[in-house]
CSV table of C-alpha atoms in Angstrom, one decimal:
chain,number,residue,atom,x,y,z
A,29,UNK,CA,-127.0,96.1,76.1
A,30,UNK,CA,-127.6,92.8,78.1
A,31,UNK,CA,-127.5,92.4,81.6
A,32,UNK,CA,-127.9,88.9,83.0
A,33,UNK,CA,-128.1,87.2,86.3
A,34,UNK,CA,-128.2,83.8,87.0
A,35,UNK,CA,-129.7,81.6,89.6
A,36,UNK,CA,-130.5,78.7,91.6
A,37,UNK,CA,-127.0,77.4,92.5
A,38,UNK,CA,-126.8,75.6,95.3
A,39,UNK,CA,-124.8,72.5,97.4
A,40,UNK,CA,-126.8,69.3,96.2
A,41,UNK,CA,-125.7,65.1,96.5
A,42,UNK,CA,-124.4,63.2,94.0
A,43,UNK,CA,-127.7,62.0,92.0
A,44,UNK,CA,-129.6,64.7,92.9
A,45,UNK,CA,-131.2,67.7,90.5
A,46,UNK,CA,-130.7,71.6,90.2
A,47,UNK,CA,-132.7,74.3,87.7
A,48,UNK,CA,-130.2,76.7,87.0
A,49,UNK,CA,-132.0,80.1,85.9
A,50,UNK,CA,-130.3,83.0,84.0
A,51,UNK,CA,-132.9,86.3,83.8
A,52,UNK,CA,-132.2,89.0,80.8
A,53,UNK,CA,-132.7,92.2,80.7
A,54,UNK,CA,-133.0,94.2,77.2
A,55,UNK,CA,-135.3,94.4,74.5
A,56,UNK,CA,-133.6,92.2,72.0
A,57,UNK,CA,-133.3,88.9,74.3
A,58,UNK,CA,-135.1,86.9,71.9
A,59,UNK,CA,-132.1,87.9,69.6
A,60,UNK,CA,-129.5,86.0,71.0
A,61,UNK,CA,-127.9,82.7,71.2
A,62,UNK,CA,-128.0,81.4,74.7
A,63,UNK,CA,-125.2,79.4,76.5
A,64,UNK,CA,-124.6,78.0,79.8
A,65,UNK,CA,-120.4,77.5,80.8
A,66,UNK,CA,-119.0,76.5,84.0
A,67,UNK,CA,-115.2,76.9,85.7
A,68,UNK,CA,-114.6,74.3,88.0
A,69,UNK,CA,-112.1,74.8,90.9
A,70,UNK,CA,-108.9,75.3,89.5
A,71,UNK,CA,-109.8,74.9,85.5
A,72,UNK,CA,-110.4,77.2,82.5
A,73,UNK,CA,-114.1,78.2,82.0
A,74,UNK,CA,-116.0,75.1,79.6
A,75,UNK,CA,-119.0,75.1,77.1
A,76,UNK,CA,-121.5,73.2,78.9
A,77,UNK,CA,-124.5,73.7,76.6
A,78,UNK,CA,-126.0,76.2,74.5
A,79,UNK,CA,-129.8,77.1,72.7
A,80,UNK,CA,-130.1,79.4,69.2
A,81,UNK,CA,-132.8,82.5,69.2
A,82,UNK,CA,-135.9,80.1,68.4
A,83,UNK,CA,-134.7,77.5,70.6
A,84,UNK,CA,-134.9,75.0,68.0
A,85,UNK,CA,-131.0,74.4,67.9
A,86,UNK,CA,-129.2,73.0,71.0
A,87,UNK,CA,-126.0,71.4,71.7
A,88,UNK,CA,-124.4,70.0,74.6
A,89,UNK,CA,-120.8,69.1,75.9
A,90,UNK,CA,-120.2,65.5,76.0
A,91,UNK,CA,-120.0,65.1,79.5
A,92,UNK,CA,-123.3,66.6,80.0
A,93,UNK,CA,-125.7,64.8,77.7
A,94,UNK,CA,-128.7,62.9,78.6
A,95,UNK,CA,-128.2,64.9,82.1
A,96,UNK,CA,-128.3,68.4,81.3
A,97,UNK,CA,-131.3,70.1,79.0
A,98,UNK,CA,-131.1,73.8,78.4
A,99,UNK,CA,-134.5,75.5,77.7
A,100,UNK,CA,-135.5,79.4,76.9
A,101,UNK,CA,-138.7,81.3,77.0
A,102,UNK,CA,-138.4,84.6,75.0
A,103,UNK,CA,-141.8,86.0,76.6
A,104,UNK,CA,-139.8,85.9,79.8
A,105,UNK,CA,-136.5,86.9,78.5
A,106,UNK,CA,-135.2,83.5,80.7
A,107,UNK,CA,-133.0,80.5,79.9
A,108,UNK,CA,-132.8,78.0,82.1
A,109,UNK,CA,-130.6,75.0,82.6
A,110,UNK,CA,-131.9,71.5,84.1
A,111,UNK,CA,-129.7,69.5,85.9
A,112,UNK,CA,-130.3,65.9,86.8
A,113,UNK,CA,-128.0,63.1,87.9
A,114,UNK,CA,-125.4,65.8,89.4
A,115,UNK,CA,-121.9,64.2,89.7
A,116,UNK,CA,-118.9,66.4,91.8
A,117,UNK,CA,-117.2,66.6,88.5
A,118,UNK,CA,-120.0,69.1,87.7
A,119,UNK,CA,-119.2,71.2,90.4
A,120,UNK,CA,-118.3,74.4,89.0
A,121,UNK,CA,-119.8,78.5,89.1
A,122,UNK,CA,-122.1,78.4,86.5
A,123,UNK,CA,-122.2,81.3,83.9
A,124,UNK,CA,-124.9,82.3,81.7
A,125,UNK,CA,-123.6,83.9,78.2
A,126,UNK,CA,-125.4,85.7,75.6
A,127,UNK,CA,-124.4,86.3,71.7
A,128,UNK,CA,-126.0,87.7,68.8
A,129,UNK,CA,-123.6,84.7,67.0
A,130,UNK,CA,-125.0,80.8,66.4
A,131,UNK,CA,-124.5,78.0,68.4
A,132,UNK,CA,-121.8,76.9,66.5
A,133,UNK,CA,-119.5,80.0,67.8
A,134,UNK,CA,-120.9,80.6,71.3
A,135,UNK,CA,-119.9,77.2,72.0
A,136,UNK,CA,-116.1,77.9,71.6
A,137,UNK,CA,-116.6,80.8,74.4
A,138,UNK,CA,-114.6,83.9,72.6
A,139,UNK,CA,-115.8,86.8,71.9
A,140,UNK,CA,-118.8,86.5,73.5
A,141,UNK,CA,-121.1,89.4,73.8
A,142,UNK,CA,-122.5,89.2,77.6
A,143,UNK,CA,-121.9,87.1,80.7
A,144,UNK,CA,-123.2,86.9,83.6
A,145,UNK,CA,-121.6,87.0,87.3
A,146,UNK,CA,-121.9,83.4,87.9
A,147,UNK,CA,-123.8,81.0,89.8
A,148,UNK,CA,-121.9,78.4,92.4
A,149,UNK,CA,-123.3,75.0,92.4
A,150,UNK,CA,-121.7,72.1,94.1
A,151,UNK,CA,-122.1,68.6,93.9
A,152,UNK,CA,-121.0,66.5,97.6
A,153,UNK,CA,-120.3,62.7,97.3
């Protein structure tokens, strides 16, 4: 079992930066294929990036690279995500996912093994 909790959402301007945090609970953290999502107001849930077990592997969504950079520290049992040049189109609550699948699957966001309850970030013009 899995339990995670994200933080440091918050209301930020266009341009500006956020560290989303997502803390895991559970011996077998280091296990797992990390993912961030996000639902924006009034859309489906979206892949926004993802890191495998060794955090050698990442991928992005298109409309986040070269802003977003996900990161993990298995001695912490913590993923973050980094968030720079924030646009309102990324405002959104902010999931963290885990899966004992690769990147490659988590990505596609079915399935998935644990989520946590959200973090709401919003991005003012």
């Amino acid at each position: 079992q899995v339990q995670l909790v994200e933080s440091g959402g918050g209301l930020v301007q266009a341009g500006g930066s956020l560290r989303l945090s997502c803390a895991a609970s559970g011996r077998t953290f280091s296990s797992y294929t990390m993912g961030w999502f996000r639902q924006p107001p009034g859309k489906e849930r979206e892949f926004v990036a993802a890191i495998s077990w060794s955090g050698v592997v990442a991928d992005y969504a298109d409309s986040v690279k070269g802003r977003f950079t996900i990161s993990r520290d298995n001695a912490k049992n913590m993923v973050y995500l980094q968030m720079n040049s924030l646009k309102p189109e990324d405002t959104a609550l902010y999931y963290c996912a885990a899966d004992s699948r690769g990147v490659g699957l988590l990505k596609f966001g079915r399935d998935v093994d644990y989520w946590g309850q959200g973090t709401q970030v919003t991005v003012s013009s």
